Coordinates of C-alpha atoms in Angstrom, one line a residue:
Chain A
M772 CA 0.0 0.0 0.0
S773 CA 1.5 3.4 -0.9
L774 CA 0.6 6.9 -0.1
T775 CA -0.2 7.6 -3.8
T776 CA -3.4 5.6 -3.6
T777 CA -6.1 7.9 -4.7
P778 CA -9.4 8.2 -2.8
E779 CA -11.3 6.8 -5.8
H780 CA -9.6 3.5 -5.2
H781 CA -10.6 3.3 -1.6
V782 CA -12.5 0.2 -0.8
P783 CA -14.6 0.1 2.4
D784 CA -13.0 -2.4 4.8
D785 CA -16.2 -3.9 6.0
G786 CA -15.3 -7.1 4.3
A787 CA -18.5 -7.3 2.2
P788 CA -17.9 -8.9 -1.2
T789 CA -17.9 -6.3 -3.9
G790 CA -17.7 -8.5 -6.9
P791 CA -20.7 -9.9 -8.7
T792 CA -22.3 -12.7 -6.8
T793 CA -24.0 -14.5 -9.7
P794 CA -21.9 -16.6 -12.1
P795 CA -21.0 -14.8 -15.4
S796 CA -23.9 -15.3 -17.8
R797 CA -23.5 -17.7 -20.7
P798 CA -23.5 -16.7 -24.3
P799 CA -26.8 -17.3 -26.2
A800 CA -27.6 -21.0 -26.4
R801 CA -27.7 -21.7 -30.1
Q802 CA -24.3 -20.1 -30.8
A803 CA -22.9 -21.7 -27.7
A804 CA -24.0 -25.2 -28.7
R805 CA -21.9 -25.1 -31.8
E806 CA -18.9 -23.5 -30.2
M807 CA -18.8 -25.7 -27.2
D808 CA -19.5 -29.1 -28.7
N809 CA -16.1 -29.6 -30.3
P810 CA -13.9 -28.6 -27.5
H811 CA -15.9 -30.7 -25.2
Q812 CA -15.5 -33.8 -27.3
A813 CA -11.8 -33.1 -27.8
R814 CA -11.4 -32.8 -24.0
A815 CA -13.2 -36.1 -23.5
V816 CA -10.9 -37.8 -25.9
K817 CA -7.8 -36.4 -24.3
D818 CA -9.2 -37.4 -20.9
I819 CA -9.7 -41.0 -22.1
L820 CA -6.2 -41.1 -23.7
A821 CA -4.6 -39.8 -20.5
R822 CA -6.4 -42.4 -18.5
I823 CA -5.2 -45.2 -20.7
V824 CA -1.6 -44.0 -20.6
M825 CA -1.8 -43.6 -16.8
W826 CA -3.3 -47.0 -16.2
S827 CA -0.9 -48.7 -18.6
A828 CA 2.1 -47.1 -16.9
F829 CA 0.8 -48.2 -13.6
A830 CA 0.2 -51.8 -14.8
L831 CA 3.7 -51.8 -16.4
A832 CA 5.3 -50.7 -13.1
M833 CA 3.4 -53.4 -11.2
V834 CA 4.5 -56.3 -13.4
P835 CA 8.1 -56.7 -12.2
L836 CA 7.0 -56.0 -8.6
V837 CA 4.3 -58.6 -8.6
W838 CA 6.5 -61.0 -10.5
I839 CA 9.3 -60.8 -8.0
L840 CA 7.1 -61.0 -5.0
W841 CA 5.2 -64.0 -6.4
T842 CA 8.4 -65.9 -7.5
V843 CA 10.1 -65.4 -4.2
A844 CA 7.1 -66.1 -2.1
S845 CA 6.0 -69.2 -3.9
Q846 CA 9.5 -70.6 -4.1
G847 CA 10.6 -69.7 -0.6
V848 CA 7.5 -70.1 1.6
H849 CA 7.8 -73.7 2.5
M850 CA 11.3 -73.2 3.9
L851 CA 9.9 -70.7 6.3
T852 CA 7.3 -73.1 7.6
E853 CA 9.9 -75.4 8.9
A854 CA 10.7 -74.7 12.6
T855 CA 14.5 -75.2 12.2
W856 CA 14.5 -72.3 9.7
W857 CA 14.0 -69.8 12.6
T858 CA 16.2 -71.6 15.1
G859 CA 19.1 -73.3 13.4
N860 CA 22.1 -72.4 11.4
Q861 CA 23.9 -74.1 8.5
R862 CA 26.8 -75.7 10.5
N863 CA 27.8 -79.0 9.0
I864 CA 25.2 -78.8 6.3
N865 CA 26.5 -79.2 2.8
S866 CA 25.0 -77.6 -0.3
D867 CA 23.3 -80.9 -1.2
D868 CA 21.9 -81.5 2.3
A869 CA 18.4 -80.3 3.1
G870 CA 17.5 -78.6 6.3
G871 CA 19.3 -76.3 8.6
G872 CA 18.2 -72.8 9.5
A873 CA 18.7 -69.1 8.7
R874 CA 18.8 -67.8 12.2
H875 CA 22.5 -67.1 12.1
A876 CA 21.9 -64.9 9.0
I877 CA 18.8 -63.2 10.4
E878 CA 20.7 -62.4 13.6
G879 CA 23.7 -61.1 11.6
T880 CA 21.5 -58.9 9.5
L881 CA 19.7 -57.4 12.5
I882 CA 22.9 -57.0 14.6
Q883 CA 24.7 -55.2 11.8
A884 CA 21.6 -53.0 11.0
G885 CA 21.3 -52.2 14.7
M886 CA 24.9 -51.1 14.9
T887 CA 24.5 -49.1 11.8
A888 CA 21.4 -47.4 13.2
L889 CA 23.2 -46.7 16.5
I890 CA 26.0 -44.8 14.8
S891 CA 24.0 -43.2 11.9
I892 CA 20.9 -41.9 13.8
P893 CA 22.6 -39.5 16.2
I894 CA 25.0 -38.2 13.5
G895 CA 22.3 -37.9 10.9
I896 CA 19.7 -36.2 13.1
L897 CA 22.3 -33.8 14.6
T898 CA 23.5 -32.9 11.2
A899 CA 20.0 -32.2 10.0
V900 CA 19.3 -30.1 13.1
Y901 CA 22.4 -28.1 12.4
L902 CA 21.5 -27.5 8.8
V903 CA 17.9 -26.5 9.5
E904 CA 18.1 -24.7 12.8
Y905 CA 21.6 -23.3 13.2
G906 CA 23.6 -23.5 9.9
R907 CA 24.1 -20.3 8.0
G908 CA 26.7 -19.4 5.4
R909 CA 29.6 -21.4 4.0
L910 CA 29.9 -24.3 6.5
A911 CA 26.3 -25.2 6.2
K912 CA 26.4 -25.0 2.4
A913 CA 29.6 -27.2 2.4
I914 CA 28.0 -29.8 4.6
S915 CA 24.8 -29.8 2.6
F916 CA 26.9 -30.3 -0.6
M917 CA 28.9 -33.1 0.9
V918 CA 25.7 -34.9 2.1
D919 CA 24.5 -34.7 -1.5
I920 CA 27.7 -36.2 -2.7
L921 CA 27.6 -38.9 -0.1
S922 CA 24.1 -39.9 -1.0
G923 CA 25.3 -40.5 -4.6
V924 CA 28.1 -42.8 -3.5
P925 CA 27.6 -46.4 -4.8
S926 CA 27.6 -49.0 -2.0
I927 CA 30.6 -50.7 -3.4
V928 CA 32.6 -47.5 -3.2
A929 CA 31.6 -47.1 0.4
A930 CA 32.6 -50.7 1.1
L931 CA 36.0 -50.3 -0.6
F932 CA 36.7 -47.1 1.3
I933 CA 36.1 -48.8 4.6
Y934 CA 38.2 -51.7 3.3
A935 CA 41.0 -49.3 2.5
V936 CA 40.9 -47.6 5.9
W937 CA 39.9 -50.5 8.1
V938 CA 41.8 -53.4 6.6
T939 CA 44.6 -51.9 4.5
T940 CA 45.6 -48.9 6.6
F941 CA 44.8 -50.0 10.2
G942 CA 45.4 -53.7 9.5
I943 CA 42.2 -54.8 11.4
D944 CA 40.5 -57.9 10.2
R945 CA 37.2 -57.8 8.3
S946 CA 34.2 -58.1 10.6
G947 CA 30.6 -57.3 11.0
F948 CA 31.6 -53.9 12.5
A949 CA 33.4 -53.0 9.3
V950 CA 30.3 -53.8 7.4
S951 CA 28.3 -51.6 9.7
L952 CA 30.7 -48.7 9.2
S953 CA 30.3 -48.9 5.4
L954 CA 26.5 -49.0 5.8
V955 CA 26.8 -45.9 8.1
L956 CA 28.2 -44.1 5.1
L957 CA 25.2 -45.1 3.1
M958 CA 22.6 -44.4 5.7
I959 CA 23.7 -41.0 7.1
P960 CA 22.8 -39.0 3.9
T961 CA 19.3 -40.6 3.8
I962 CA 18.7 -39.8 7.5
V963 CA 20.0 -36.2 7.0
R964 CA 17.8 -35.6 4.0
S965 CA 14.6 -37.1 5.4
T966 CA 15.1 -35.4 8.8
E967 CA 15.9 -32.1 7.2
E968 CA 12.6 -32.3 5.2
M969 CA 10.7 -33.1 8.3
L970 CA 12.2 -30.2 10.3
K971 CA 11.5 -27.8 7.5
L972 CA 7.9 -28.8 7.7
V973 CA 7.6 -27.6 11.3
P974 CA 6.0 -24.1 11.1
N975 CA 8.2 -21.3 12.1
E976 CA 5.3 -19.9 14.2
L977 CA 5.9 -22.8 16.7
R978 CA 9.5 -21.8 17.1
E979 CA 8.5 -18.2 17.6
A980 CA 5.8 -19.2 20.1
S981 CA 8.4 -21.0 22.1
Y982 CA 11.0 -18.2 22.0
A983 CA 8.3 -15.7 23.0
L984 CA 7.8 -17.8 26.2
G985 CA 11.4 -17.2 27.1
V986 CA 12.5 -20.7 26.1
P987 CA 16.1 -21.0 25.0
K988 CA 16.8 -22.1 21.5
W989 CA 18.2 -25.5 22.2
V990 CA 15.2 -26.4 24.4
T991 CA 12.9 -25.2 21.7
V992 CA 14.7 -27.4 19.2
V993 CA 14.6 -30.5 21.4
R994 CA 11.1 -30.2 23.0
I995 CA 9.1 -28.4 20.2
V996 CA 10.8 -28.8 16.8
L997 CA 12.0 -32.4 17.2
R998 CA 8.9 -33.4 19.0
T999 CA 6.6 -32.0 16.4
A1000 CA 8.6 -33.7 13.6
F1001 CA 9.1 -36.9 15.6
S1002 CA 6.9 -39.3 13.7
G1003 CA 8.2 -38.2 10.3
I1004 CA 11.8 -38.5 11.5
V1005 CA 11.2 -42.0 12.8
T1006 CA 9.5 -43.1 9.6
G1007 CA 12.4 -41.7 7.5
I1008 CA 14.9 -43.6 9.7
L1009 CA 13.1 -46.9 9.4
L1010 CA 12.7 -46.6 5.7
G1011 CA 16.4 -45.8 5.4
L1012 CA 17.3 -48.8 7.6
A1013 CA 15.1 -51.1 5.5
R1014 CA 17.0 -49.9 2.4
V1015 CA 20.4 -50.5 4.0
M1016 CA 19.5 -54.0 5.2
G1017 CA 19.3 -55.1 1.6
E1018 CA 22.7 -53.8 0.7
T1019 CA 25.0 -56.5 -0.5
A1020 CA 28.3 -55.2 -1.8
P1021 CA 29.6 -54.1 1.6
L1022 CA 28.7 -57.5 3.1
L1023 CA 30.6 -59.4 0.4
I1024 CA 33.7 -57.3 0.7
L1025 CA 33.8 -56.7 4.5
G1026 CA 31.8 -59.4 6.2
P1027 CA 32.1 -62.8 4.4
Y1028 CA 29.6 -65.5 5.0
T1029 CA 29.8 -68.1 7.7
K1030 CA 27.6 -71.0 8.4
N1031 CA 27.9 -70.6 12.2
F1032 CA 26.3 -68.4 14.7
Q1033 CA 28.3 -65.2 15.0
R1034 CA 26.9 -62.5 17.3
D1035 CA 30.2 -60.7 17.8
L1036 CA 30.5 -57.7 15.5
F1037 CA 34.3 -57.6 16.1
D1038 CA 35.2 -61.2 15.5
G1039 CA 35.6 -62.0 11.8
N1040 CA 33.1 -63.5 9.5
M1041 CA 29.4 -62.9 10.1
A1042 CA 26.5 -64.4 8.3
T1043 CA 23.8 -62.1 6.9
L1044 CA 20.8 -62.8 4.7
P1045 CA 22.2 -61.2 1.5
T1046 CA 25.5 -63.2 1.9
M1047 CA 23.5 -66.4 2.6
I1048 CA 21.6 -65.8 -0.6
N1049 CA 24.8 -65.3 -2.4
Q1050 CA 26.3 -68.4 -0.9
D1051 CA 23.5 -70.7 -1.9
R1052 CA 23.3 -69.1 -5.3
G1053 CA 26.6 -70.6 -6.0
D1054 CA 25.1 -74.1 -5.9
F1055 CA 21.8 -73.1 -7.5
A1056 CA 21.7 -76.3 -9.5
L1057 CA 21.1 -78.2 -6.3
V1058 CA 17.5 -78.1 -5.2
T1059 CA 18.5 -78.0 -1.5
A1060 CA 20.6 -74.9 -2.0
A1061 CA 18.1 -73.2 -4.3
E1062 CA 15.4 -73.7 -1.8
R1063 CA 17.5 -72.1 0.9
M1064 CA 18.3 -69.2 -1.4
W1065 CA 14.6 -68.5 -2.0
G1066 CA 13.9 -68.9 1.7
A1067 CA 16.6 -66.4 2.6
A1068 CA 15.3 -64.0 0.0
L1069 CA 11.8 -64.2 1.3
T1070 CA 13.0 -63.8 4.8
L1071 CA 14.8 -60.6 3.9
I1072 CA 11.8 -59.2 2.1
I1073 CA 9.7 -59.9 5.2
L1074 CA 12.1 -58.2 7.5
V1075 CA 12.1 -55.1 5.3
L1076 CA 8.4 -55.2 5.0
L1077 CA 8.1 -55.4 8.8
L1078 CA 10.3 -52.3 9.2
N1079 CA 8.1 -50.5 6.6
I1080 CA 5.0 -51.4 8.5
L1081 CA 6.6 -50.4 11.8
G1082 CA 7.4 -47.0 10.1
R1083 CA 3.8 -46.5 9.1
V1084 CA 2.5 -47.5 12.6
V1085 CA 4.9 -45.0 14.3
A1086 CA 3.9 -42.3 11.8
H1087 CA 0.2 -43.0 12.5
Y1088 CA 0.4 -43.0 16.3
G1089 CA 3.1 -40.4 16.7
S1090 CA 1.7 -37.9 14.4
V1091 CA 0.2 -34.6 15.4
K1092 CA -3.2 -35.0 16.9
K1093 CA -6.1 -33.0 15.7
Chain B
M800 CA 3.7 -6.4 37.9
A801 CA 3.3 -4.2 34.9
K802 CA 6.2 -2.1 33.7
R803 CA 6.8 1.0 31.7
I804 CA 8.6 0.9 28.3
D805 CA 10.8 3.8 27.2
V806 CA 12.1 3.7 23.6
T807 CA 14.7 6.2 22.5
D808 CA 15.7 6.8 18.9
L809 CA 15.3 3.2 17.8
N810 CA 16.3 2.1 14.3
V811 CA 15.4 -1.4 13.1
Y812 CA 17.2 -3.2 10.3
Y813 CA 16.8 -6.3 8.2
G814 CA 20.4 -6.8 7.1
D815 CA 21.2 -3.5 5.3
F816 CA 17.5 -2.5 4.9
K817 CA 16.3 0.0 7.5
A818 CA 12.8 -0.9 8.2
V819 CA 11.9 1.5 11.0
E820 CA 13.6 4.8 11.8
G821 CA 14.0 7.0 14.8
V822 CA 11.2 5.8 17.1
T823 CA 11.0 7.5 20.4
M824 CA 8.0 6.7 22.6
T825 CA 6.8 5.8 26.1
V826 CA 4.4 2.9 26.8
E827 CA 2.6 3.5 30.0
P828 CA 2.1 0.6 32.5
R829 CA -1.4 -0.9 33.1
S830 CA -2.7 0.5 29.9
V831 CA -3.3 -0.6 26.3
T832 CA -1.3 1.1 23.6
A833 CA -2.4 0.4 20.0
F834 CA -0.1 0.7 17.0
I835 CA -1.9 1.6 13.8
G836 CA -0.7 2.4 10.3
P837 CA -0.7 1.1 6.7
S838 CA 0.8 -2.3 5.8
G839 CA 4.6 -2.4 5.7
C840 CA 5.0 0.7 7.9
G841 CA 7.0 -1.3 10.4
K842 CA 4.6 -1.5 13.3
S843 CA 4.9 -5.3 13.7
T844 CA 8.6 -5.1 13.2
F845 CA 8.9 -2.4 15.9
L846 CA 6.6 -4.5 18.2
R847 CA 9.0 -7.4 17.9
T848 CA 11.9 -5.3 19.0
L849 CA 10.2 -4.8 22.4
N850 CA 10.9 -8.4 23.4
R851 CA 13.9 -9.0 21.2
M852 CA 12.0 -11.3 18.8
H853 CA 13.2 -9.3 15.9
E854 CA 16.7 -10.7 16.1
V855 CA 15.4 -14.2 15.6
I856 CA 15.2 -13.4 11.9
P857 CA 18.6 -13.7 10.2
G858 CA 20.1 -10.2 9.7
G859 CA 17.7 -8.6 12.2
R860 CA 19.3 -6.0 14.4
V861 CA 18.5 -2.7 16.1
E862 CA 20.2 0.6 17.1
G863 CA 18.9 2.7 19.9
K864 CA 17.6 2.1 23.4
V865 CA 14.7 0.2 24.9
M866 CA 14.3 0.6 28.6
L867 CA 11.9 -1.6 30.7
D868 CA 11.6 0.5 33.9
D869 CA 15.3 0.7 34.7
Q870 CA 16.5 -2.3 32.7
D871 CA 18.2 -1.7 29.3
L872 CA 16.8 -4.5 27.1
Y873 CA 19.6 -4.2 24.6
A874 CA 22.5 -4.0 27.2
A875 CA 25.4 -6.3 26.3
S876 CA 24.8 -8.3 29.5
M877 CA 21.1 -8.8 28.8
D878 CA 20.1 -12.3 27.8
P879 CA 17.3 -12.2 25.1
V880 CA 15.8 -15.3 26.7
R881 CA 15.3 -13.3 30.0
V882 CA 13.7 -10.4 28.1
R883 CA 11.2 -12.7 26.6
R884 CA 10.3 -14.2 29.9
T885 CA 9.4 -10.6 31.0
V886 CA 7.8 -9.5 27.8
G887 CA 5.3 -12.0 26.5
M888 CA 3.9 -12.1 23.0
V889 CA 0.7 -13.3 21.2
F890 CA 0.9 -13.7 17.5
Q891 CA -1.3 -13.0 14.5
R892 CA -2.3 -16.6 13.8
P893 CA -3.1 -18.7 16.8
N894 CA -0.2 -21.1 17.2
P895 CA -0.8 -23.6 20.0
F896 CA 1.8 -26.4 20.1
P897 CA 0.2 -29.2 18.0
T898 CA 1.7 -32.1 19.9
M899 CA 0.4 -30.8 23.2
S900 CA -2.9 -31.0 25.1
I901 CA -4.7 -27.8 26.2
Y902 CA -3.1 -28.3 29.7
D903 CA 0.3 -28.9 28.3
N904 CA 0.1 -25.8 26.1
V905 CA -0.6 -23.6 29.0
A906 CA 2.1 -25.2 31.1
A907 CA 4.6 -25.2 28.3
G908 CA 6.4 -22.0 29.1
L909 CA 6.9 -23.2 32.7
R910 CA 7.8 -26.8 32.0
L911 CA 10.2 -25.9 29.2
N912 CA 11.9 -23.6 31.7
G913 CA 12.2 -26.3 34.3
V914 CA 9.2 -25.7 36.6
R915 CA 8.0 -29.0 38.1
G916 CA 5.4 -30.0 40.6
K917 CA 1.9 -31.0 39.6
S918 CA 0.1 -28.9 42.1
T919 CA 2.0 -25.8 41.2
L920 CA 1.3 -26.3 37.5
D921 CA -2.3 -27.2 38.1
G922 CA -2.9 -24.0 40.0
I923 CA -1.1 -21.8 37.3
V924 CA -2.9 -23.5 34.4
E925 CA -6.3 -23.0 36.0
E926 CA -5.5 -19.4 36.9
S927 CA -4.2 -18.6 33.4
L928 CA -7.1 -20.2 31.6
K929 CA -9.5 -18.3 33.8
G930 CA -7.4 -15.1 33.1
A931 CA -7.9 -15.8 29.4
N932 CA -11.7 -16.4 29.8
L933 CA -11.3 -19.9 28.5
W934 CA -11.5 -22.0 31.7
N935 CA -15.3 -22.7 31.5
E936 CA -15.1 -23.9 27.9
V937 CA -12.2 -26.3 28.4
K938 CA -12.1 -27.4 32.0
D939 CA -13.6 -30.8 31.2
R940 CA -11.2 -31.5 28.3
L941 CA -7.8 -30.2 29.5
G942 CA -6.2 -33.4 28.2
K943 CA -7.5 -32.9 24.6
P944 CA -5.2 -31.5 21.9
G945 CA -5.1 -27.7 21.8
A946 CA -5.3 -27.8 18.0
G947 CA -8.8 -29.1 18.3
L948 CA -10.2 -25.8 19.6
S949 CA -11.8 -23.2 17.4
G950 CA -9.7 -20.3 16.1
G951 CA -10.9 -17.9 18.8
Q952 CA -10.4 -20.4 21.5
Q953 CA -6.9 -21.2 20.2
Q954 CA -6.0 -17.6 20.4
R955 CA -7.3 -17.4 24.0
L956 CA -5.3 -20.5 24.7
C957 CA -2.2 -18.7 23.3
I958 CA -3.0 -15.7 25.6
A959 CA -3.3 -18.1 28.5
R960 CA 0.0 -19.7 27.6
A961 CA 1.6 -16.2 27.4
I962 CA 0.3 -15.0 30.8
A963 CA 1.2 -18.4 32.5
V964 CA 4.8 -17.3 32.7
Q965 CA 3.7 -14.1 34.4
P966 CA 5.2 -11.5 32.1
Q967 CA 5.3 -7.8 32.9
V968 CA 4.3 -6.8 29.4
L969 CA 2.1 -8.5 26.8
L970 CA 2.7 -7.7 23.1
M971 CA -0.1 -8.6 20.7
D972 CA 0.6 -8.7 17.0
E973 CA -2.8 -8.3 15.2
P974 CA -4.3 -10.9 17.6
C975 CA -7.8 -10.8 16.1
S976 CA -7.0 -10.6 12.4
A977 CA -7.6 -14.3 11.9
L978 CA -10.8 -14.4 14.0
D979 CA -14.5 -13.9 13.4
P980 CA -16.3 -10.9 15.0
I981 CA -17.6 -12.9 18.0
S982 CA -14.2 -14.3 18.9
T983 CA -12.7 -10.8 18.3
L984 CA -15.2 -9.4 20.9
A985 CA -14.1 -12.1 23.4
I986 CA -10.4 -11.1 22.9
E987 CA -11.2 -7.4 23.2
D988 CA -13.1 -8.0 26.4
L989 CA -10.1 -10.0 27.6
I990 CA -7.7 -7.2 26.8
N991 CA -9.8 -4.8 28.8
E992 CA -9.5 -7.1 31.8
L993 CA -5.8 -7.9 31.4
K994 CA -4.8 -4.3 31.3
T995 CA -5.5 -4.0 35.0
S996 CA -2.4 -6.2 35.6
Y997 CA -0.3 -5.9 32.5
T998 CA 1.2 -3.4 30.2
I999 CA -0.4 -4.2 26.8
V1000 CA 0.8 -3.2 23.3
I1001 CA -1.4 -4.3 20.4
V1002 CA -0.8 -3.9 16.7
T1003 CA -4.0 -3.7 14.7
H1004 CA -5.2 -3.0 11.2
N1005 CA -8.7 -2.4 12.5
M1006 CA -9.0 1.2 13.6
Q1007 CA -12.4 0.6 15.3
Q1008 CA -10.6 -2.0 17.4
A1009 CA -7.8 0.5 18.3
A1010 CA -10.5 3.0 19.3
R1011 CA -12.4 0.4 21.3
V1012 CA -9.6 -1.2 23.3
S1013 CA -6.7 1.2 23.6
D1014 CA -5.9 4.1 26.0
R1015 CA -3.1 5.4 23.8
T1016 CA -2.6 5.1 20.0
A1017 CA 0.6 5.4 18.0
F1018 CA 0.3 6.0 14.3
F1019 CA 3.1 4.7 12.0
N1020 CA 3.6 5.6 8.4
L1021 CA 6.1 5.4 5.6
R1022 CA 6.8 7.9 2.9
A1023 CA 7.0 5.4 0.1
T1024 CA 7.6 1.7 -0.4
G1025 CA 11.3 1.0 0.3
E1026 CA 11.6 3.9 2.8
P1027 CA 11.8 3.1 6.5
G1028 CA 8.7 3.4 8.6
R1029 CA 8.4 6.1 11.2
L1030 CA 6.3 7.0 14.2
V1031 CA 4.1 9.9 13.2
E1032 CA 2.6 10.6 16.6
I1033 CA 1.5 8.9 19.8
D1034 CA -1.2 10.4 21.9
D1035 CA -4.4 9.5 23.9
T1036 CA -6.6 7.4 21.7
T1037 CA -9.5 9.9 21.9
R1038 CA -7.2 12.6 20.7
I1039 CA -5.7 10.6 17.8
F1040 CA -9.2 9.8 16.5
N1041 CA -10.9 13.1 17.1
N1042 CA -8.2 15.8 16.9
P1043 CA -4.8 14.5 15.8
S1044 CA -2.0 16.9 15.6
Q1045 CA -0.6 15.6 12.3
K1046 CA -2.3 15.9 8.9
Q1047 CA -1.2 12.4 7.9
T1048 CA -2.9 10.8 10.9
E1049 CA -6.1 12.6 10.1
D1050 CA -5.9 11.5 6.5
Y1051 CA -5.3 7.9 7.5
I1052 CA -8.0 7.5 10.1
S1053 CA -10.6 9.3 8.0
G1054 CA -9.9 6.8 5.2
R1055 CA -8.4 9.3 2.8
F1056 CA -5.6 7.0 2.0
G1057 CA -4.4 3.5 2.9

């Protein structure tokens, strides 16, 4: 509003609508019928075409998904119904022997994912908090740029980097912990990005409301901002974790398969579901090994699915109440 | 409780842009002072300097002096957090904390600052909600989310939250602009009651509201877009609306521009 506004333009501020309240009148009917018929038909045709394209794209995208799920489920399901699958390991079971379990691999996958989460979550969340709530200027830009780069690093590169540092430079043996370290490199950028997005969604009015009550900034961040974004942050973390659990390259390079129980992250070889799949793939010609492979694949899919469901549940119950 | 505010020669900046220039005024305790003026004239910006909320915005800074009784709000040793505990604020849009219940919203200022003890909190929450004329409407559902209330109730909840920390001064930045006339009336009645114990400063676009609720009125204006806003005059409300000393003020309140 400027001082040059003339009195003629003055609008009474009583809030009453000044525009016409009836819809604009239509052109005479006969003329309109001719003019409007064609565009209407053209629109209807476009609408149908767009629908066809959309539904075919959807169907096309569903084909591989359904195919994979169906193949894995139908081939692997009967392994999962055997009790030893959930309790035993593969010790003294050769490729052409039936039986044995996948518990060693399930445990390995969960332990490594747990260690990965333990390291990545605090680093990822604190980085996101810095970027959204505190970071200004060059340092923040540099960090944000590096997170971008890190999120584009292929998993095999992350694995080789850890190999170079952990095994070659420090001379420490390969182990589950080394695997976790390389997974951390893959997980941190996804946590930073998803947490950042969630923190940006918290309205600035809430921060201001808190400051105006004389609440220090860090308390505001912890108790208001992180609390409001909580469910979104947890969902992002769980989805990131599910993604990382299916990574294979770091496991092959840093944590070779073993048929035994191995719950110690610092003690050499450690079985995981992806490496178990890879192991049995080697003897795919044998029915016994192939069945184990499908079973392990289905088990991994189920684990990831459970994490996804957990993410949804947390998002639902932890979300802002209305 | 209520304290007096003395502002001397205050300039307010956003980075290099000078938004408000050379404001000198006194806000009397236990009274309502209204800021009026066209959009962009800096009245909200100036209001936010009175509890150091302005500097929350990157690049926000001020020059000049703001005294709260004998305390210099911008002294080097003054912690902005302490200032905001003394000078509370209510915003344009009701902004209750969405994750908190009605009770928790009112108790938020105390809890976040480390006050514990259920009976203490219970007492203050009830007192604040009564002070904000909201108690009777919510006393049976204190555990329900604050975001579930109507807009007018939410704004009174925000007022209850602000007075729960027992400030000396209450700043209100267009507190009724998002509300319907009935809720507006409820807030205006509340302002009238609150002024017996607080110093109240209210920014409003509604001149009738300024005339209804305030004891003193300050008129802000700016020469042109891009120029800093200035305080044109501050006087008793009846005088500003009936016999202002400046031509600009008269033009504005009589609707000749703006």
